[in-house]
PDB file of C-alpha atoms in Angstrom:
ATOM      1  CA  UNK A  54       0.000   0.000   0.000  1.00  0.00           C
ATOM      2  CA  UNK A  55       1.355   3.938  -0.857  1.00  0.00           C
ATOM      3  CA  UNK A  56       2.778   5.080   2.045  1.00  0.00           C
ATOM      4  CA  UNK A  57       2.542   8.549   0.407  1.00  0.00           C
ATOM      5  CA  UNK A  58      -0.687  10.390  -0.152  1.00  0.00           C
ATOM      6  CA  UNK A  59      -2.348  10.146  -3.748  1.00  0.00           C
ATOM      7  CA  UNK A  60      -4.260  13.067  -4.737  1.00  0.00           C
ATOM      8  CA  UNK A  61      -7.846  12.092  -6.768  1.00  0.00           C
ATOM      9  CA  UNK A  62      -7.535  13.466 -10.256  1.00  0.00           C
ATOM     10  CA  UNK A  63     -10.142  16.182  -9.273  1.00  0.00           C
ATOM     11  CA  UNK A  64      -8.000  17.670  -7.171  1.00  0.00           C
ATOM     12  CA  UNK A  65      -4.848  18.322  -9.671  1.00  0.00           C
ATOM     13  CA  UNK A  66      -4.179  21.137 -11.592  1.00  0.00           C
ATOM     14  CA  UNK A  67      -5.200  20.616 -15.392  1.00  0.00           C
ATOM     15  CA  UNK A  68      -1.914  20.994 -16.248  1.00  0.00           C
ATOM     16  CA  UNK A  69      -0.746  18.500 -14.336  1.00  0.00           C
ATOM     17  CA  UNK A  70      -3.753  16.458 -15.593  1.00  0.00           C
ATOM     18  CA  UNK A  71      -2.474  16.567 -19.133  1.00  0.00           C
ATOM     19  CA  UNK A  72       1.175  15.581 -17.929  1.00  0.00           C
ATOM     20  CA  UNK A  73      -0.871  12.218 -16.737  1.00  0.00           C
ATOM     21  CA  UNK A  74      -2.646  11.939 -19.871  1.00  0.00           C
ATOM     22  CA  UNK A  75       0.497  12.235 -21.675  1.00  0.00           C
ATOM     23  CA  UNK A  76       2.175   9.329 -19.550  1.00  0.00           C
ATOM     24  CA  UNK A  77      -0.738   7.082 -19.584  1.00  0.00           C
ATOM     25  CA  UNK A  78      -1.603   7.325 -23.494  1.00  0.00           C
ATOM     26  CA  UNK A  79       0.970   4.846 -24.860  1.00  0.00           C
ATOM     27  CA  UNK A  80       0.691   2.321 -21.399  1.00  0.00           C
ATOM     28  CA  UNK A  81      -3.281   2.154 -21.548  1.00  0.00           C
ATOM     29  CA  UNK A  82      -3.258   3.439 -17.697  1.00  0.00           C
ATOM     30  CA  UNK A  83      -1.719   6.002 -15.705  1.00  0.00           C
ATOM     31  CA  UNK A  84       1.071   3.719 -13.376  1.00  0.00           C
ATOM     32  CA  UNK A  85       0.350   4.632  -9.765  1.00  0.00           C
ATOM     33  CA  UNK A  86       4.005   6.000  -9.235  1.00  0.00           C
ATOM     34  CA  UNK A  87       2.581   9.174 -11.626  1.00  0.00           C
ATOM     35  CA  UNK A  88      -0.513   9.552  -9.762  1.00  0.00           C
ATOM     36  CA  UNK A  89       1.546   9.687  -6.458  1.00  0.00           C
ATOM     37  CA  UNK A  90       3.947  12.341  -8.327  1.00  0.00           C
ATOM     38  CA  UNK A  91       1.364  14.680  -8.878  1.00  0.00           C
ATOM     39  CA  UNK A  92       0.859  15.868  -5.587  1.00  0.00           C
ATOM     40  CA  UNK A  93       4.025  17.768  -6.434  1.00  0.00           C
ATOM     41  CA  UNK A  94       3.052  19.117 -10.100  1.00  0.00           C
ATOM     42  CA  UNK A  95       6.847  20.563  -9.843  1.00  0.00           C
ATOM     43  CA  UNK A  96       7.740  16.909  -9.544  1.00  0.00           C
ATOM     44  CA  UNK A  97       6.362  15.211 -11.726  1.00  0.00           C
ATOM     45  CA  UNK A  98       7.207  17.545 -14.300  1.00  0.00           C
ATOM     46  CA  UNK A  99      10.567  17.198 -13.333  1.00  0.00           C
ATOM     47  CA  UNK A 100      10.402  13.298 -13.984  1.00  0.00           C
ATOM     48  CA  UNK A 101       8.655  13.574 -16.934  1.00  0.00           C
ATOM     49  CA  UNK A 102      11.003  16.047 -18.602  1.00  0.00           C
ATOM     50  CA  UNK A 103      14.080  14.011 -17.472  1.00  0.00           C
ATOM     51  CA  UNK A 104      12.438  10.907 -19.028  1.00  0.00           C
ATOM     52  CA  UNK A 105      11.559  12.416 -22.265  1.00  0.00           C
ATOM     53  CA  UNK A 106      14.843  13.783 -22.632  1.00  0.00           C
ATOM     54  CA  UNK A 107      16.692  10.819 -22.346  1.00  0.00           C
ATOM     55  CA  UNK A 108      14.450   8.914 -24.645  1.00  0.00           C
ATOM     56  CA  UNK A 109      16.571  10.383 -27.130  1.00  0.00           C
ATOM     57  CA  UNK A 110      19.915   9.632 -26.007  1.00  0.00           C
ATOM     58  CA  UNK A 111      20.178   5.847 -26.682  1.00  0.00           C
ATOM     59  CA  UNK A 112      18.147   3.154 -27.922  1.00  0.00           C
ATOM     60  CA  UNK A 113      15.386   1.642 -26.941  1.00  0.00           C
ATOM     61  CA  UNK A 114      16.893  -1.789 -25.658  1.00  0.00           C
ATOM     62  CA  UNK A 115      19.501  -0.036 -24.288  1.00  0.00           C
ATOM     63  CA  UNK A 116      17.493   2.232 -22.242  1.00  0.00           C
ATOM     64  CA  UNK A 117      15.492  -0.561 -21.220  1.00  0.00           C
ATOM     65  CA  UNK A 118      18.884  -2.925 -20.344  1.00  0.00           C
ATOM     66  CA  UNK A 119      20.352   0.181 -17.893  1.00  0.00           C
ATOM     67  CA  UNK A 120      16.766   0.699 -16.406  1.00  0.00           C
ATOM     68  CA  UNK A 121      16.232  -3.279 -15.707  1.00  0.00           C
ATOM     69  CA  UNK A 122      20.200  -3.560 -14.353  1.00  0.00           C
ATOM     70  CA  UNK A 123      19.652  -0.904 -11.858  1.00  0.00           C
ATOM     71  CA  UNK A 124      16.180  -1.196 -11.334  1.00  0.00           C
ATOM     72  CA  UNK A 125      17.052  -4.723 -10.085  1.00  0.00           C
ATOM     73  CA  UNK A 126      20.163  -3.572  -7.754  1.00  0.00           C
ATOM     74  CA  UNK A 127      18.279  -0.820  -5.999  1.00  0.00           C
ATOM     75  CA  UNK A 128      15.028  -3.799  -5.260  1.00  0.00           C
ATOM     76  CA  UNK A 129      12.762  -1.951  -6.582  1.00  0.00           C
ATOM     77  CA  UNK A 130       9.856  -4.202  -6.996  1.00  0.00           C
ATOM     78  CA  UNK A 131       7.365  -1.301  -8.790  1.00  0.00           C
ATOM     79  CA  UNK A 132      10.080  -0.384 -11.500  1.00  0.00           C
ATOM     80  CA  UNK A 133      11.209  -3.762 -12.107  1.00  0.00           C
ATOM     81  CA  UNK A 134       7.336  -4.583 -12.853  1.00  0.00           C
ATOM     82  CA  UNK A 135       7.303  -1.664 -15.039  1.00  0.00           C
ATOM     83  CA  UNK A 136      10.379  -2.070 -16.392  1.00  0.00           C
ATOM     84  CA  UNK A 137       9.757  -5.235 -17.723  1.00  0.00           C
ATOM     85  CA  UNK A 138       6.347  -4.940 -18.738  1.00  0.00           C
ATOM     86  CA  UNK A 139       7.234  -2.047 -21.086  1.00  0.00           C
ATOM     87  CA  UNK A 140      10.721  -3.884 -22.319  1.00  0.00           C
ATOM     88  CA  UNK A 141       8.862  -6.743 -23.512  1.00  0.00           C
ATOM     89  CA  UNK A 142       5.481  -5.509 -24.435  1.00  0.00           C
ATOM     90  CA  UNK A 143       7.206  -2.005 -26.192  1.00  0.00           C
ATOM     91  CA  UNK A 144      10.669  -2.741 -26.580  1.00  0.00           C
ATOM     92  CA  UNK A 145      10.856  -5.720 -28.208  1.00  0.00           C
ATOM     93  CA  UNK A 146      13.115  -7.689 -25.600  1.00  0.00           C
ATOM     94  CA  UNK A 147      12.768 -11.449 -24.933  1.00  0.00           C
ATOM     95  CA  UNK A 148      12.086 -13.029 -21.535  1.00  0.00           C
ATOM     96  CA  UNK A 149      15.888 -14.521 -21.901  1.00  0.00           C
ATOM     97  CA  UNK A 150      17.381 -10.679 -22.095  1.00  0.00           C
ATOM     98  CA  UNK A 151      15.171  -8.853 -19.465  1.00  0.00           C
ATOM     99  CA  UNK A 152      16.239 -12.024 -17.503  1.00  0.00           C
ATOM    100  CA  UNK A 153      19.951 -11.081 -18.416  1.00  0.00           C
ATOM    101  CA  UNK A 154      19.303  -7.432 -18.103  1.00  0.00           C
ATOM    102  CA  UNK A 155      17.977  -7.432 -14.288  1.00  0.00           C
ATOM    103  CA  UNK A 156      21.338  -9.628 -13.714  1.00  0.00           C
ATOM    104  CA  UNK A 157      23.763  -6.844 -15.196  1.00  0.00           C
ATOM    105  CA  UNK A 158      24.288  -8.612 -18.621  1.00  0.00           C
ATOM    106  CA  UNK A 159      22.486  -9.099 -22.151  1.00  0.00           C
ATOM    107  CA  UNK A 160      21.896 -11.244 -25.614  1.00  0.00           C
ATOM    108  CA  UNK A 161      24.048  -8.733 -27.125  1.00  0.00           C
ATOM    109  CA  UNK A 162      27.248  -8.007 -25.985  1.00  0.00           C
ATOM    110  CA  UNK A 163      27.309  -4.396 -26.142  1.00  0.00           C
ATOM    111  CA  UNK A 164      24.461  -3.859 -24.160  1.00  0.00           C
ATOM    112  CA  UNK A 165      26.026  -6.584 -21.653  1.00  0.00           C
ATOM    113  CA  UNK A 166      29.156  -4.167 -21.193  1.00  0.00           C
ATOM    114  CA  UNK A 167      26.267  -1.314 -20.652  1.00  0.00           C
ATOM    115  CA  UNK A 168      24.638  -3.445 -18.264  1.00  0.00           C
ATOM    116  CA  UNK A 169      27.587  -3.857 -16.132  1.00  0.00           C
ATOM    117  CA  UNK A 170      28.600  -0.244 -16.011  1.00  0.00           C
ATOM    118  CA  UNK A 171      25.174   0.709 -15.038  1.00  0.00           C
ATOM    119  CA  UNK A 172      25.428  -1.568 -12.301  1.00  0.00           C
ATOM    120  CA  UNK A 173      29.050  -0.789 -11.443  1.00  0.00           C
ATOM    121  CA  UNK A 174      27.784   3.541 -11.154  1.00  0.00           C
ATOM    122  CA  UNK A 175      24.659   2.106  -8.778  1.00  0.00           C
ATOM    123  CA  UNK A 176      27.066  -0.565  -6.704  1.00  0.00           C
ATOM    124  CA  UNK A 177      30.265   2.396  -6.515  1.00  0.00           C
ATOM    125  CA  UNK A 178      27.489   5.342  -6.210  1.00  0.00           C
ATOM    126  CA  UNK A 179      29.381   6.692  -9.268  1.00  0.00           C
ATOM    127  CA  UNK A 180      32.998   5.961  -8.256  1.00  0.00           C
ATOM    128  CA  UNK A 181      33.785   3.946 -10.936  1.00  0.00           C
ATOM    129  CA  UNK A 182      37.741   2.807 -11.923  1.00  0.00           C
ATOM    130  CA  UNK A 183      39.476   3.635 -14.718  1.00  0.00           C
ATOM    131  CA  UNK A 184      38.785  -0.607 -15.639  1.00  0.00           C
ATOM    132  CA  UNK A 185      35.097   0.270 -15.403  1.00  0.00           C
ATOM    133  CA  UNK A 186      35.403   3.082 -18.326  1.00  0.00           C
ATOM    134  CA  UNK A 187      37.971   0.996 -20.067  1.00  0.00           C
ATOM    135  CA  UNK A 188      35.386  -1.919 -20.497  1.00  0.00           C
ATOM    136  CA  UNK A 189      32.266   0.092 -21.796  1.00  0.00           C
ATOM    137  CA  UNK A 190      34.955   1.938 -24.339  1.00  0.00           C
ATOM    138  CA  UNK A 191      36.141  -1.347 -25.159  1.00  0.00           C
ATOM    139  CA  UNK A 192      32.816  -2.571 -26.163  1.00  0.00           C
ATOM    140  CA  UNK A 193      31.967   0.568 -28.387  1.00  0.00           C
ATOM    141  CA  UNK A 194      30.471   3.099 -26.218  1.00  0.00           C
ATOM    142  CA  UNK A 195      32.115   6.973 -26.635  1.00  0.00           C
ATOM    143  CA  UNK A 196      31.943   9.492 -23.947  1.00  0.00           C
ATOM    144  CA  UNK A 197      29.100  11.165 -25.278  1.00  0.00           C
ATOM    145  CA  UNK A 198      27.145   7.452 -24.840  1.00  0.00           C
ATOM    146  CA  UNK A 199      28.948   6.883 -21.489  1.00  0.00           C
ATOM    147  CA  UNK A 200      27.412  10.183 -19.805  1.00  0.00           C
ATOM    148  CA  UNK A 201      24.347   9.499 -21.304  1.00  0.00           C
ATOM    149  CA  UNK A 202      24.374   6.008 -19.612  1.00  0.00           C
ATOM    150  CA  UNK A 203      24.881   7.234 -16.873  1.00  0.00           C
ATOM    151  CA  UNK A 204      22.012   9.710 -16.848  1.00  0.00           C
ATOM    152  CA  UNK A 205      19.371   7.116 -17.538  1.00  0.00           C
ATOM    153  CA  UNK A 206      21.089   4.963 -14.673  1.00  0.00           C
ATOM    154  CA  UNK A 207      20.348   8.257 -12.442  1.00  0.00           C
ATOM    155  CA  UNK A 208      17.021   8.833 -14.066  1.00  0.00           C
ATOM    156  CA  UNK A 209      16.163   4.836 -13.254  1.00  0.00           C
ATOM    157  CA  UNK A 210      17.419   5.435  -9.773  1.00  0.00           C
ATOM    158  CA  UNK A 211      15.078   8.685  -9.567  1.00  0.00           C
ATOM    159  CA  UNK A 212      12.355   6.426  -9.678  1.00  0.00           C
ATOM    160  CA  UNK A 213      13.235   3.947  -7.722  1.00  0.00           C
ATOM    161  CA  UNK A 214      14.062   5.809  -4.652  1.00  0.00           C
ATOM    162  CA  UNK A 215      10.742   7.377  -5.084  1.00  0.00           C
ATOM    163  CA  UNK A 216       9.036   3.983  -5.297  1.00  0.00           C
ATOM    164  CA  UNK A 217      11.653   2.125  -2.485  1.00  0.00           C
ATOM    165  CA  UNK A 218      10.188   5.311  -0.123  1.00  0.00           C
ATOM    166  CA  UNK A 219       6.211   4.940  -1.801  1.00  0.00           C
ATOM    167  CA  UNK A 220       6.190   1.495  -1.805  1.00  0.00           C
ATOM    168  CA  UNK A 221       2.725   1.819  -4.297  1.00  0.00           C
ATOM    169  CA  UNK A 222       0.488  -1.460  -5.059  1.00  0.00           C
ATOM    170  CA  UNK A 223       1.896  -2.968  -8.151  1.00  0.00           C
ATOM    171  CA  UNK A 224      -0.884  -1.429 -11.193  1.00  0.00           C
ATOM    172  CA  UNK A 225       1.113  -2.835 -13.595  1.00  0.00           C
ATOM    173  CA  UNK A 226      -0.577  -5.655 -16.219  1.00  0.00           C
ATOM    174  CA  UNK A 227       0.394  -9.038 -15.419  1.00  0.00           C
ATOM    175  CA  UNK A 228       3.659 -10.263 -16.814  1.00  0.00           C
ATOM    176  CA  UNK A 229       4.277 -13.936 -17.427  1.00  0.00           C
ATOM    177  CA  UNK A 230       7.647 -14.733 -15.587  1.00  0.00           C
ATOM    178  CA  UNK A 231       9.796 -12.071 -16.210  1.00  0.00           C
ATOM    179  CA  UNK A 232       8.251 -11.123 -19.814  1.00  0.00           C
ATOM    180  CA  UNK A 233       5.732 -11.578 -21.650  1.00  0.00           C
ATOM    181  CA  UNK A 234       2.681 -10.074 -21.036  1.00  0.00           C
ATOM    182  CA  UNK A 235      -0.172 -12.367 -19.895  1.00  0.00           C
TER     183      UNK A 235
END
């Protein structure tokens, strides 16, 4: 159950109304973490803004890969749901990779080196060797990609920190093990 208050829509500004609209359009539904968000219109602009933004910077799979890998390593059992509901149902990734993805690794093994580094910023809170960089070049990624990973691995654990301290009921549609939607 939310341990934070949830404001009916009636009571949110219409601006803030639209932001929800805009979230929930693609998904079917509005995930609860949003409705909690709007309390703080300020907020959930924020989050939305961030997560727009870095829609852009990487691919899909990608995206999906960092969000699952740290996701998983911060326990957060709302954004894994999500996260793996909208990898499999939206972006294309098998059960086998979202399985790989949660454990810091992937089908493809340039998004396996991504994986890792995302989990290697969570696990060293962004302290991360010299090795750590090394490996991610090594596998293709260029600064300009490595800061960007590193800002979706933030913006992931943005929304888990929220959801660790919300703990919301899980809205999300069923998933069949770690995939598939039912």
């Amino acid at each position: 159950m939310s341990r934070l208050n949830t404001p009916s829509l009636d009571d949110v500004p219409a601006d803030t109304r639209e932001i929800l609209d805009k979230v929930g359009g693609p998904l079917g539904f509005v995930p609860a973490m949003f409705n909690t968000i709007a309390s703080n219109p300020a907020v959930l602009e924020a989050v939305t803004t961030l997560q727009g933004t870095m829609s852009r910077v990487l691919d899909a799979k990608t995206r999906h890969t960092i969000a699952l890998a740290v996701s998983q390593a911060n326990e957060c059992g709302y954004c894994l749901a999500i996260h793996t509901y909208v990898s499999a149902r939206f972006g294309g990734m098998s059960n086998e990779d979202i399985d790989l993805a949660r454990a810091g690794s992937s089908v493809d093994p340039k998004r396996a080196a991504v994986a890792r580094f995302a989990r290697r910023v969570v696990d060293a809170r962004g302290q991360v060797s010299d090795a750590d960089l090394a490996a991610v070049r090594g596998a293709g990624y260029t600064d300009p990609e490595i800061l960007a990973i590193v800002t979706v691995a933030v913006q992931a654990l943005l929304t888990n920190f929220i959801n660790n301290v919300n703990k919301p009921d899980i809205d999300i549609p069923a998933v069949d093990s770690v995939g598939a939607p039912a």
